[in-house]
Amino acid sequence: MNDFPILSLLVWLPIAGAVAVALLPRHLVKVTGLGVALATLVIGVVVAASYKLDGGMQLREEHEWIEAFGVHYAFGVDGLALLLVLLTVLLVPLVLGAEWFKADAEGSAGARAFFAWTLALEGLSLAVFCATDVFLFYVVFEATLIPAYFLVGGFGRAGRGGAALKFLMFQLAGGLILLASVIGLYVVSAQQGTPSYLLSDLQQLDIATGPGRWLFFGFFIAFAIKAPLFPLHTWLADTTEKATPGTGVLLVCILDKIGTFGMMRFCLGIFPEASQWATPLVITLALISIVYGALVAIGQDDVFRLIGLTSLSHFGLITLGIFTMTTQGNSGAILYMVNHGLGTAALFLVAGYLAERRGTPLISRMGGIEKVTPVLAGLFLVAGLATLGLPGLSPFISEFLVLMSAFQYAWYVGAIAITAVVLAAIYVLWMYQRTMTGPTPPEVEGTKDLGVREIAAVAPLMVALVFFGFYPAPLLDVSNPMVGDLMEQVGVHDPAPTVQHADNETEEAH
């Protein structure tokens, strides 16, 4: 066990910050909120520095919570959790910086509410990624819906209330199904000895085939809604269309990752037999998500709705990588979670800057602005190229690994999945052409380019996209030991992906 509860500090600091922001005088709200987010980032870096690359669950904290039911207050991080923790603590201060003035927009709930709910969502999301007790995971999994609902319903465009309600109904339905499986796990655990919700104990259970498959589907359906995956995705586009760009980042780049995180952590980790049994169905749904999301994105006129639907396609690829049951596929899926978060966050934020300058999110009413705002146009292009997986930008590596695993699973699965590359090129380049190129309209000739604050909110994402595009080894070094342990738990043995280091030595993942 870890002597100092650094994971508890990581989780509770932004939650305490949310309470402080809600109570402080108005003139201290933004500075305090951003300060708490930056302090959480520093703690996240300390957690990463304390992590050892030999794998396993580290920095563990375990305390009995509800002894009669085997419930523990238990935190820990492995490679998967650590990378998603770092993604979360990076994105939140960038979102707060990008929404610094827009949070005060007329008709919104105000900066106090936006900063407080954002910090609350950060803390609860970190708790989800760090939880190593299934009951604790369920509690914080459901609790994330509270700040997310108020962020969607309180900020954004007309119709956001309906979008927030639709989001909440879908997520609550998934949570109720998950609760049934969580209760089922207690019954199975109690029948085999002392009941326990600790992940390490549940992985040792001998779960019968029939109950295991039913319990698997309870977890999987909840995660497929959260991710989202076809046909449980219909809340996604409405939410990203009506919410603010910053809220879109929080939902798609952080909250939705809980779905694919849960598939790896709990579906594969606790129900390996059921996961392999359900693989053909899950891969079919993933392929539909990949193709359908990309095709529907091509025809969208609202830039934020388009970005939301591209994420449906990307989450299909992540799910495909997970359920190919290979080390390459799962390593690619973990990288995809991180790289999708970086690239899509940049695309959301820059699209927000663009829509603010044009006074509309409708692509058909834009065009011709690249000559007067070259920095905006350049960043929008880079973010778009990252979304389509251009070599040299980090999403390419993860997409390549997932597609390799798809072809290894079956040639026709890879052939269908690779259409995402072509379709992505169509919707990204056509979006850029319609929003940026063409004659410059008189009404945009005096438009100001991005300011220092706006560039500062996007620059770290751009640096990460380029750096990890050429040197993904740090991410793979963290994720590969966890993937190796997971594949051993599932009962799959195949060669792990290798990483070419700067000293030209090739290291094989453990």
Coordinates of C-alpha atoms in Angstrom, one line a residue:
M1 CA 0.0 0.0 0.0
N2 CA 1.0 3.6 -0.6
D3 CA 2.1 5.5 2.6
F4 CA 0.9 8.8 1.3
P5 CA -2.7 8.9 -0.2
I6 CA -1.7 10.8 -3.3
L7 CA -4.6 9.4 -5.4
S8 CA -7.1 10.6 -2.8
L9 CA -5.5 14.0 -3.0
L10 CA -5.7 13.9 -6.8
V11 CA -9.4 13.0 -6.6
W12 CA -10.6 15.2 -3.8
L13 CA -8.7 18.4 -4.6
P14 CA -10.8 19.4 -7.6
I15 CA -14.0 18.3 -5.7
A16 CA -13.0 20.6 -2.8
G17 CA -12.1 23.3 -5.4
A18 CA -15.6 23.0 -6.9
V19 CA -17.1 23.7 -3.4
A20 CA -14.7 26.6 -2.9
V21 CA -15.6 28.1 -6.3
A22 CA -19.3 27.9 -5.5
L23 CA -18.8 29.9 -2.2
L24 CA -16.1 32.4 -3.1
P25 CA -16.8 36.0 -4.2
R26 CA -17.4 36.4 -7.9
H27 CA -14.1 38.1 -8.7
L28 CA -12.1 35.1 -7.3
V29 CA -14.1 32.4 -9.1
K30 CA -12.1 32.1 -12.3
V31 CA -8.6 32.5 -10.8
T32 CA -9.4 30.0 -8.1
G33 CA -10.9 27.5 -10.5
L34 CA -8.0 27.6 -12.9
G35 CA -5.5 27.5 -10.0
V36 CA -7.1 24.3 -8.6
A37 CA -7.1 22.7 -12.1
L38 CA -3.4 23.6 -12.5
A39 CA -2.6 22.2 -9.0
T40 CA -4.4 19.0 -9.9
L41 CA -2.3 18.8 -13.1
V42 CA 0.8 19.1 -10.9
I43 CA -0.4 16.3 -8.7
G44 CA -1.1 14.2 -11.8
V45 CA 2.5 14.7 -13.0
V46 CA 3.7 13.6 -9.5
V47 CA 1.6 10.5 -9.8
A48 CA 3.2 9.8 -13.2
A49 CA 6.7 10.4 -11.8
S50 CA 6.0 7.9 -9.0
Y51 CA 4.7 5.2 -11.4
K52 CA 7.1 2.3 -12.2
L53 CA 7.0 1.0 -15.8
D54 CA 7.1 -2.7 -14.7
G55 CA 3.3 -2.7 -14.6
G56 CA 0.8 -3.8 -12.0
M57 CA -1.6 -1.8 -9.9
Q58 CA 0.4 0.9 -8.1
L59 CA 0.0 3.6 -5.5
R60 CA -2.8 1.6 -4.0
E61 CA -5.1 2.7 -1.2
E62 CA -7.5 0.3 0.4
H63 CA -9.8 0.9 3.4
E64 CA -12.9 -0.9 4.4
W65 CA -16.0 1.1 3.7
I66 CA -19.1 -1.2 4.0
E67 CA -17.7 -4.3 5.6
A68 CA -21.0 -6.4 5.4
F69 CA -21.0 -6.1 1.6
G70 CA -17.3 -6.3 1.0
V71 CA -17.1 -2.7 -0.2
H72 CA -13.8 -0.8 0.0
Y73 CA -12.6 2.7 -0.6
A74 CA -9.9 1.5 -2.9
F75 CA -7.8 3.4 -5.4
G76 CA -4.9 2.4 -7.6
V77 CA -3.5 3.1 -11.1
D78 CA -2.0 0.9 -13.8
G79 CA -0.9 1.9 -17.3
L80 CA -4.5 2.4 -18.6
A81 CA -5.7 4.4 -15.6
L82 CA -2.5 6.5 -15.5
L83 CA -2.8 7.7 -19.1
L84 CA -6.4 8.6 -18.8
V85 CA -5.7 10.4 -15.5
L86 CA -3.0 12.5 -17.3
L87 CA -5.3 13.2 -20.2
T88 CA -8.0 14.4 -17.7
V89 CA -5.7 16.7 -15.7
L90 CA -4.3 18.2 -18.9
L91 CA -7.6 18.9 -20.6
V92 CA -9.5 20.5 -17.7
P93 CA -7.3 23.6 -17.3
L94 CA -7.2 24.0 -21.1
V95 CA -11.0 24.0 -21.2
L96 CA -11.2 26.6 -18.4
G97 CA -8.8 28.8 -20.3
A98 CA -10.6 28.5 -23.6
E99 CA -14.0 29.2 -21.9
W100 CA -12.7 32.0 -19.8
F101 CA -15.0 34.7 -21.2
K102 CA -17.7 32.5 -22.9
A103 CA -18.7 31.1 -19.5
D104 CA -20.2 34.5 -18.7
A105 CA -22.3 34.6 -21.8
E106 CA -25.8 36.0 -21.5
G107 CA -28.4 33.3 -20.9
S108 CA -25.9 30.9 -19.3
A109 CA -25.7 29.8 -15.7
G110 CA -22.5 32.0 -15.3
A111 CA -18.8 31.4 -14.7
R112 CA -19.2 30.3 -11.1
A113 CA -21.4 27.4 -12.1
F114 CA -19.3 26.5 -15.1
F115 CA -16.0 26.4 -13.2
A116 CA -17.5 24.6 -10.2
W117 CA -19.3 21.9 -12.3
T118 CA -16.1 21.4 -14.4
L119 CA -14.0 20.8 -11.4
A120 CA -16.6 18.5 -9.9
L121 CA -16.6 16.5 -13.1
E122 CA -12.8 16.4 -13.1
G123 CA -12.7 15.0 -9.6
L124 CA -15.4 12.4 -10.2
S125 CA -13.8 11.3 -13.5
L126 CA -10.4 10.8 -11.8
A127 CA -12.2 8.7 -9.2
V128 CA -13.7 6.5 -11.9
F129 CA -10.3 5.9 -13.5
C130 CA -8.6 5.2 -10.1
A131 CA -11.3 3.1 -8.4
T132 CA -10.3 -0.5 -7.9
D133 CA -13.5 -1.5 -6.1
V134 CA -16.5 -2.2 -8.4
F135 CA -19.0 -0.7 -6.0
L136 CA -17.0 2.5 -5.6
F137 CA -16.6 2.6 -9.3
Y138 CA -20.4 2.4 -9.8
V139 CA -21.0 5.2 -7.3
V140 CA -18.6 7.7 -9.0
F141 CA -19.7 6.4 -12.4
E142 CA -23.2 7.5 -11.7
A143 CA -22.1 10.7 -9.9
T144 CA -20.4 12.0 -13.0
L145 CA -23.8 12.5 -14.5
I146 CA -24.7 15.3 -12.1
P147 CA -22.1 17.9 -13.2
A148 CA -22.3 16.7 -16.8
Y149 CA -26.1 17.3 -16.9
F150 CA -25.7 20.8 -15.5
L151 CA -22.8 21.7 -17.9
V152 CA -24.9 20.7 -20.9
G153 CA -28.2 22.2 -19.7
G154 CA -26.7 25.4 -18.3
F155 CA -24.4 26.5 -21.1
G156 CA -24.6 26.5 -24.9
R157 CA -27.3 27.1 -27.5
A158 CA -31.1 27.0 -27.6
G159 CA -32.4 23.5 -27.1
R160 CA -29.7 22.5 -24.7
G161 CA -32.2 21.6 -22.0
G162 CA -33.7 18.9 -24.2
A163 CA -30.2 17.6 -25.1
A164 CA -29.2 17.5 -21.5
L165 CA -32.4 15.5 -20.6
K166 CA -31.8 13.1 -23.4
F167 CA -28.2 12.6 -22.3
L168 CA -29.3 12.0 -18.7
M169 CA -32.0 9.5 -19.7
F170 CA -29.6 7.4 -21.7
Q171 CA -27.0 7.4 -19.0
L172 CA -29.4 6.6 -16.2
A173 CA -30.8 3.7 -18.2
G174 CA -27.2 2.3 -18.6
G175 CA -26.5 2.9 -14.9
L176 CA -29.6 0.9 -13.8
I177 CA -28.5 -2.0 -16.0
L178 CA -25.0 -1.8 -14.6
L179 CA -26.4 -1.7 -11.0
A180 CA -28.1 -5.1 -11.7
S181 CA -24.8 -6.6 -12.7
V182 CA -23.0 -5.0 -9.7
I183 CA -25.6 -6.7 -7.4
G184 CA -25.1 -9.9 -9.3
L185 CA -21.4 -9.8 -8.7
Y186 CA -22.1 -9.5 -4.9
V187 CA -24.2 -12.7 -5.1
V188 CA -21.6 -14.6 -7.0
S189 CA -18.8 -13.4 -4.6
A190 CA -20.8 -14.2 -1.5
Q191 CA -21.5 -17.7 -2.8
Q192 CA -17.8 -18.4 -3.1
G193 CA -16.7 -17.2 0.3
T194 CA -16.4 -13.7 1.8
P195 CA -18.1 -11.1 -0.4
S196 CA -15.8 -8.6 -1.9
Y197 CA -16.0 -5.9 -4.6
L198 CA -12.3 -5.5 -4.9
L199 CA -11.2 -5.9 -8.5
S200 CA -8.3 -8.2 -7.5
D201 CA -10.7 -10.5 -5.7
L202 CA -13.4 -10.5 -8.5
Q203 CA -10.8 -11.5 -11.0
Q204 CA -10.1 -14.7 -9.1
L205 CA -13.8 -15.8 -9.0
D206 CA -14.9 -18.9 -10.8
I207 CA -18.0 -17.4 -12.5
A208 CA -20.3 -20.0 -14.2
T209 CA -20.8 -19.5 -18.0
G210 CA -24.4 -18.5 -17.9
P211 CA -24.4 -16.0 -15.1
G212 CA -21.0 -14.6 -16.4
R213 CA -22.5 -13.8 -19.7
W214 CA -25.5 -12.1 -18.3
L215 CA -23.4 -10.0 -15.9
F216 CA -21.0 -9.2 -18.8
F217 CA -23.9 -7.8 -20.8
G218 CA -25.0 -5.6 -17.9
F219 CA -21.6 -4.0 -17.8
F220 CA -21.1 -3.9 -21.6
I221 CA -24.5 -2.1 -22.3
A222 CA -23.7 0.6 -19.7
F223 CA -20.3 1.1 -21.2
A224 CA -21.6 1.0 -24.8
I225 CA -24.0 3.9 -23.9
K226 CA -21.2 5.8 -22.3
A227 CA -18.6 5.3 -25.0
P228 CA -21.0 5.5 -27.2
L229 CA -21.5 2.6 -29.6
F230 CA -24.1 2.0 -32.2
P231 CA -27.1 1.8 -31.7
L232 CA -26.9 3.4 -28.3
H233 CA -25.3 6.6 -29.6
T234 CA -28.2 8.9 -30.4
W235 CA -27.6 11.2 -27.5
L236 CA -24.1 12.1 -28.6
A237 CA -24.7 14.4 -31.6
D238 CA -27.5 16.3 -29.9
T239 CA -25.3 16.9 -26.9
T240 CA -22.2 18.1 -28.8
E241 CA -24.4 20.3 -31.0
K242 CA -26.1 22.2 -28.2
A243 CA -23.3 22.3 -25.6
T244 CA -20.4 24.7 -25.5
P245 CA -17.2 23.6 -27.2
G246 CA -15.5 23.3 -23.8
T247 CA -18.4 21.1 -22.5
G248 CA -18.0 19.0 -25.7
V249 CA -14.4 18.4 -24.8
L250 CA -15.3 17.3 -21.3
L251 CA -17.9 14.9 -22.5
V252 CA -16.3 13.4 -25.5
C253 CA -12.7 13.5 -24.6
I254 CA -12.9 12.6 -20.9
L255 CA -16.4 11.3 -19.8
D256 CA -17.0 9.0 -22.8
K257 CA -13.6 7.4 -22.3
I258 CA -15.1 5.8 -19.2
G259 CA -17.0 3.5 -21.6
T260 CA -14.0 2.1 -23.3
F261 CA -12.0 2.1 -20.1
G262 CA -14.7 0.0 -18.5
M263 CA -14.7 -2.5 -21.4
M264 CA -11.1 -3.2 -20.8
R265 CA -11.0 -2.9 -17.0
F266 CA -14.2 -4.9 -16.2
C267 CA -15.6 -6.7 -19.2
L268 CA -12.3 -8.3 -20.2
G269 CA -10.8 -8.2 -16.7
I270 CA -13.7 -9.9 -14.8
F271 CA -15.5 -11.8 -17.6
P272 CA -12.9 -13.1 -20.0
E273 CA -14.9 -16.1 -21.2
A274 CA -18.0 -14.0 -21.8
S275 CA -16.0 -11.3 -23.6
Q276 CA -14.6 -13.8 -26.0
W277 CA -18.0 -15.3 -26.5
A278 CA -19.5 -11.9 -27.3
T279 CA -16.7 -10.8 -29.5
P280 CA -18.4 -11.4 -32.9
L281 CA -21.4 -9.3 -31.9
V282 CA -19.3 -6.5 -30.4
I283 CA -17.0 -6.4 -33.5
T284 CA -20.1 -6.1 -35.7
L285 CA -21.4 -3.2 -33.6
A286 CA -18.0 -1.6 -33.7
L287 CA -17.8 -1.9 -37.5
I288 CA -21.3 -0.4 -37.9
S289 CA -20.2 2.5 -35.6
I290 CA -17.1 3.1 -37.6
V291 CA -18.8 3.3 -41.0
Y292 CA -22.1 4.8 -40.0
G293 CA -20.5 7.5 -37.9
A294 CA -18.2 8.6 -40.7
L295 CA -20.9 8.5 -43.4
V296 CA -23.4 10.6 -41.3
A297 CA -20.6 13.0 -40.4
I298 CA -20.0 13.8 -44.1
G299 CA -23.5 15.2 -44.5
Q300 CA -23.6 17.5 -41.4
D301 CA -23.9 21.3 -41.6
D302 CA -23.3 22.0 -37.9
V303 CA -19.6 21.8 -37.2
F304 CA -20.1 20.6 -33.6
R305 CA -22.6 17.9 -34.6
L306 CA -20.1 16.8 -37.2
I307 CA -17.3 16.5 -34.6
G308 CA -19.6 14.5 -32.3
L309 CA -20.4 12.0 -35.1
T310 CA -16.7 11.6 -36.0
S311 CA -16.2 10.4 -32.4
L312 CA -18.8 7.7 -32.9
S313 CA -16.6 6.4 -35.7
H314 CA -13.5 6.7 -33.5
F315 CA -15.0 5.0 -30.5
G316 CA -16.0 2.2 -32.9
L317 CA -12.3 1.8 -33.8
I318 CA -11.3 1.8 -30.1
T319 CA -13.9 -0.9 -29.3
L320 CA -12.7 -2.9 -32.3
G321 CA -9.1 -2.8 -31.0
I322 CA -10.2 -4.0 -27.5
F323 CA -12.3 -6.9 -28.8
T324 CA -9.8 -8.2 -31.3
M325 CA -8.2 -9.6 -28.1
T326 CA -4.6 -9.0 -29.2
T327 CA -1.9 -7.0 -27.5
Q328 CA -1.6 -4.8 -30.6
G329 CA -5.3 -4.1 -30.6
N330 CA -5.5 -3.3 -27.0
S331 CA -2.3 -1.2 -27.0
G332 CA -3.7 0.6 -30.0
A333 CA -7.0 1.1 -28.2
I334 CA -5.4 2.7 -25.2
L335 CA -3.3 5.0 -27.4
Y336 CA -6.5 5.8 -29.4
M337 CA -8.2 6.9 -26.2
V338 CA -5.4 9.3 -25.4
N339 CA -4.8 10.5 -29.0
H340 CA -8.5 10.9 -29.7
G341 CA -8.7 13.0 -26.6
L342 CA -5.9 15.3 -27.7
G343 CA -7.0 15.7 -31.3
T344 CA -10.7 16.0 -30.8
A345 CA -10.2 18.5 -27.9
A346 CA -8.1 20.6 -30.2
L347 CA -10.8 20.4 -33.0
F348 CA -13.6 21.3 -30.6
L349 CA -11.8 24.3 -29.2
V350 CA -10.6 25.7 -32.5
A351 CA -14.1 25.1 -34.0
G352 CA -15.5 27.1 -31.1
Y353 CA -13.1 30.0 -31.9
L354 CA -14.3 29.8 -35.5
A355 CA -18.0 29.7 -34.7
E356 CA -17.6 32.6 -32.3
R357 CA -16.0 34.8 -35.0
R358 CA -18.5 33.8 -37.7
G359 CA -21.5 34.1 -35.4
T360 CA -22.8 30.7 -36.5
P361 CA -21.8 27.0 -36.2
L362 CA -23.3 26.2 -39.6
I363 CA -20.6 25.3 -42.1
S364 CA -22.8 26.4 -45.1
R365 CA -22.6 30.0 -43.8
M366 CA -18.8 30.1 -43.4
G367 CA -16.0 30.2 -45.8
G368 CA -13.2 32.5 -46.9
I369 CA -11.7 33.3 -43.5
E370 CA -8.3 31.7 -43.8
K371 CA -6.7 34.7 -45.4
V372 CA -7.6 37.0 -42.5
T373 CA -7.1 34.5 -39.7
P374 CA -4.1 32.3 -40.8
V375 CA -3.3 31.0 -37.3
L376 CA -6.9 29.9 -36.7
A377 CA -7.0 28.3 -40.1
G378 CA -3.6 26.5 -39.5
L379 CA -4.6 25.1 -36.1
F380 CA -8.0 24.0 -37.5
L381 CA -6.2 22.2 -40.3
V382 CA -3.7 20.4 -38.0
A383 CA -6.5 19.4 -35.6
G384 CA -8.5 18.1 -38.6
L385 CA -5.6 16.2 -40.0
A386 CA -5.0 14.6 -36.6
T387 CA -8.7 13.5 -36.7
L388 CA -8.2 11.7 -40.0
G389 CA -5.0 10.0 -38.8
L390 CA -2.3 11.8 -40.9
P391 CA 1.1 10.1 -40.5
G392 CA 3.3 12.3 -38.2
L393 CA 0.5 13.1 -35.9
S394 CA -0.2 10.8 -32.9
P395 CA -3.6 9.4 -33.8
F396 CA -2.0 7.7 -36.8
I397 CA 0.0 5.3 -34.6
S398 CA -3.0 4.2 -32.6
E399 CA -5.2 3.8 -35.7
F400 CA -2.4 1.8 -37.4
L401 CA -2.2 -0.6 -34.5
V402 CA -6.0 -1.1 -34.3
L403 CA -6.2 -1.7 -38.1
M404 CA -3.4 -4.2 -37.9
S405 CA -5.2 -6.1 -35.2
A406 CA -8.4 -6.0 -37.3
F407 CA -6.7 -7.6 -40.3
Q408 CA -5.2 -10.2 -37.9
Y409 CA -8.7 -11.0 -36.6
A410 CA -10.2 -11.4 -40.1
W411 CA -9.3 -9.8 -43.5
Y412 CA -12.9 -8.6 -44.1
V413 CA -13.0 -6.9 -40.6
G414 CA -9.9 -5.0 -41.5
A415 CA -11.2 -4.2 -45.0
I416 CA -14.4 -2.7 -43.5
A417 CA -12.5 -0.8 -40.7
I418 CA -10.0 0.7 -43.1
T419 CA -12.9 2.5 -44.9
A420 CA -12.8 4.9 -41.9
V421 CA -9.5 6.3 -43.2
V422 CA -11.0 7.3 -46.6
L423 CA -14.3 8.6 -45.1
A424 CA -12.4 10.6 -42.5
A425 CA -10.4 12.3 -45.2
I426 CA -13.7 13.2 -46.9
Y427 CA -15.4 14.8 -43.9
V428 CA -12.3 16.6 -42.6
L429 CA -11.1 18.0 -45.8
W430 CA -14.5 19.0 -47.0
M431 CA -15.2 20.6 -43.7
Y432 CA -12.0 22.6 -44.0
Q433 CA -12.7 23.6 -47.5
R434 CA -16.2 24.9 -46.8
T435 CA -15.2 26.7 -43.6
M436 CA -11.9 28.3 -44.6
T437 CA -11.3 28.6 -48.3
G438 CA -13.0 30.7 -51.0
P439 CA -13.5 34.4 -51.4
T440 CA -13.3 36.5 -48.3
P441 CA -16.7 37.9 -47.4
P442 CA -16.8 41.6 -46.6
E443 CA -18.2 41.0 -43.1
V444 CA -15.1 38.9 -42.1
E445 CA -12.4 41.1 -43.5
G446 CA -11.7 42.8 -40.1
T447 CA -11.9 39.6 -38.1
K448 CA -9.2 39.2 -35.5
D449 CA -7.0 36.2 -35.5
L450 CA -6.5 34.1 -32.3
G451 CA -5.2 35.9 -29.3
V452 CA -2.6 34.7 -26.8
R453 CA -5.1 33.2 -24.4
E454 CA -6.8 31.2 -27.2
I455 CA -3.5 29.9 -28.6
A456 CA -2.3 29.0 -25.2
A457 CA -5.3 26.8 -24.6
V458 CA -4.6 24.8 -27.8
A459 CA -0.8 24.9 -28.1
P460 CA -0.2 22.0 -25.6
L461 CA -2.5 19.8 -27.6
M462 CA -0.7 20.6 -30.8
V463 CA 2.7 19.9 -29.2
A464 CA 1.5 16.6 -27.9
L465 CA -0.1 15.6 -31.2
V466 CA 3.3 16.2 -33.0
F467 CA 5.5 14.8 -30.3
F468 CA 3.7 11.6 -29.8
G469 CA 3.2 11.3 -33.5
F470 CA 7.0 10.9 -34.0
Y471 CA 7.8 9.3 -30.6
P472 CA 4.9 7.2 -29.1
A473 CA 7.4 5.2 -27.0
P474 CA 6.5 6.9 -23.6
L475 CA 2.8 6.1 -24.0
L476 CA 3.5 2.5 -25.1
D477 CA 6.0 1.9 -22.4
V478 CA 3.3 2.8 -19.8
S479 CA 0.4 0.9 -21.5
N480 CA 2.1 -2.3 -22.7
P481 CA 2.7 -4.0 -19.3
M482 CA -0.9 -3.4 -18.4
V483 CA -2.0 -4.9 -21.7
G484 CA 0.2 -7.9 -21.2
D485 CA -1.4 -8.5 -17.8
L486 CA -4.8 -8.1 -19.3
M487 CA -4.2 -10.5 -22.1
E488 CA -2.9 -13.1 -19.6
Q489 CA -6.1 -12.6 -17.6
V490 CA -8.2 -13.2 -20.8
G491 CA -6.0 -16.2 -21.7
V492 CA -4.6 -14.7 -25.0
H493 CA -0.9 -14.9 -25.8
D494 CA 0.6 -13.2 -28.8
P495 CA 3.5 -10.9 -29.6
A496 CA 3.4 -7.5 -28.1
P497 CA 3.9 -4.4 -30.2
T498 CA 7.5 -3.1 -30.3
V499 CA 8.7 0.4 -29.9
Q500 CA 11.7 1.9 -31.8
H501 CA 13.6 4.1 -29.3
A502 CA 15.8 7.0 -30.0
D503 CA 18.9 4.8 -29.5
N504 CA 17.7 2.5 -32.3
E505 CA 17.2 -0.4 -29.8
T506 CA 13.9 -2.2 -30.2
E507 CA 12.3 -3.0 -26.9
E508 CA 9.5 -5.6 -26.7
A509 CA 6.6 -4.8 -24.4
H510 CA 6.4 -6.9 -21.3

